[in-house]
């Protein structure tokens, strides 16, 4: 995830304060890790430094002073360039679950028990996401975000099932090496 590009995208709708950008990020990307305020303001400072955003003005409106930012023409070009890039499939797949299965075998642990426990954790998360996406009033962004996560969890579950079937062979290979 590129925080700078997400903030540029949110600024494309017009000038905003850091607080508003953080709130809109968390609303638009409901299944993403929420942004920390410090991350928002640090990223905004870098966008200004790099000429991709600029300060629109400040106001206090009876409270603490707030700075509004807006995207520059260069920021809009950068956002368009980034949004049009194809996200390449990862050249290396790092799979923590696979790594833990192999390490469990190496350490004499119970890889099958680990897979069962991991499967249960995945199923619980899938139930949570299903509840989120089927909740009354769930917006399309929430549904699509939950669907994306559900599909990834489903792929993990299918891999775990295949691995469990092949576990005896994997244990023999790991032990022989």
mmCIF file of N, CA, C and O in Angstrom, residues 14 23 31 39 60 79 129 132 157 164 176:
data_model
loop_
_atom_site.group_PDB
_atom_site.id
_atom_site.type_symbol
_atom_site.label_atom_id
_atom_site.label_comp_id
_atom_site.label_asym_id
_atom_site.label_seq_id
_atom_site.Cartn_x
_atom_site.Cartn_y
_atom_site.Cartn_z
ATOM 1 N N UNK A 14 -10.409 17.489 -3.572
ATOM 2 C CA UNK A 14 -10.356 18.864 -3.092
ATOM 3 C C UNK A 14 -9.545 18.963 -1.820
ATOM 4 O O UNK A 14 -9.146 17.958 -1.235
ATOM 5 N N UNK A 23 -9.752 10.135 8.395
ATOM 6 C CA UNK A 23 -11.121 9.636 8.541
ATOM 7 C C UNK A 23 -11.629 9.064 7.209
ATOM 8 O O UNK A 23 -12.191 7.971 7.170
ATOM 9 N N UNK A 31 -11.195 -2.433 5.320
ATOM 10 C CA UNK A 31 -10.481 -3.629 5.758
ATOM 11 C C UNK A 31 -8.968 -3.406 5.822
ATOM 12 O O UNK A 31 -8.223 -4.303 6.204
ATOM 13 N N UNK A 39 1.327 9.231 10.762
ATOM 14 C CA UNK A 39 1.665 8.795 9.406
ATOM 15 C C UNK A 39 1.042 9.722 8.369
ATOM 16 O O UNK A 39 1.672 10.056 7.365
ATOM 17 N N UNK A 60 -8.626 27.878 12.358
ATOM 18 C CA UNK A 60 -8.740 27.319 13.707
ATOM 19 C C UNK A 60 -10.189 27.033 14.045
ATOM 20 O O UNK A 60 -10.469 26.159 14.840
ATOM 21 N N UNK A 79 -0.214 10.796 -9.380
ATOM 22 C CA UNK A 79 -1.309 9.900 -9.021
ATOM 23 C C UNK A 79 -1.799 9.134 -10.252
ATOM 24 O O UNK A 79 -2.006 7.920 -10.191
ATOM 25 N N UNK A 129 -15.607 -11.562 8.523
ATOM 26 C CA UNK A 129 -15.707 -10.788 7.282
ATOM 27 C C UNK A 129 -17.066 -10.963 6.615
ATOM 28 O O UNK A 129 -17.615 -10.017 6.044
ATOM 29 N N UNK A 132 -19.413 -8.726 8.379
ATOM 30 C CA UNK A 132 -19.172 -7.328 7.992
ATOM 31 C C UNK A 132 -19.833 -7.028 6.651
ATOM 32 O O UNK A 132 -20.524 -6.028 6.497
ATOM 33 N N UNK A 157 -6.926 -21.525 2.714
ATOM 34 C CA UNK A 157 -7.589 -22.743 3.186
ATOM 35 C C UNK A 157 -7.416 -23.893 2.195
ATOM 36 O O UNK A 157 -7.160 -25.039 2.599
ATOM 37 N N UNK A 164 -2.125 -30.601 3.998
ATOM 38 C CA UNK A 164 -2.454 -31.642 4.984
ATOM 39 C C UNK A 164 -2.472 -33.022 4.329
ATOM 40 O O UNK A 164 -1.991 -33.998 4.916
ATOM 41 N N UNK A 176 14.658 -35.934 5.338
ATOM 42 C CA UNK A 176 15.740 -36.513 4.532
ATOM 43 C C UNK A 176 16.802 -35.480 4.152
ATOM 44 O O UNK A 176 17.946 -35.846 3.860
#
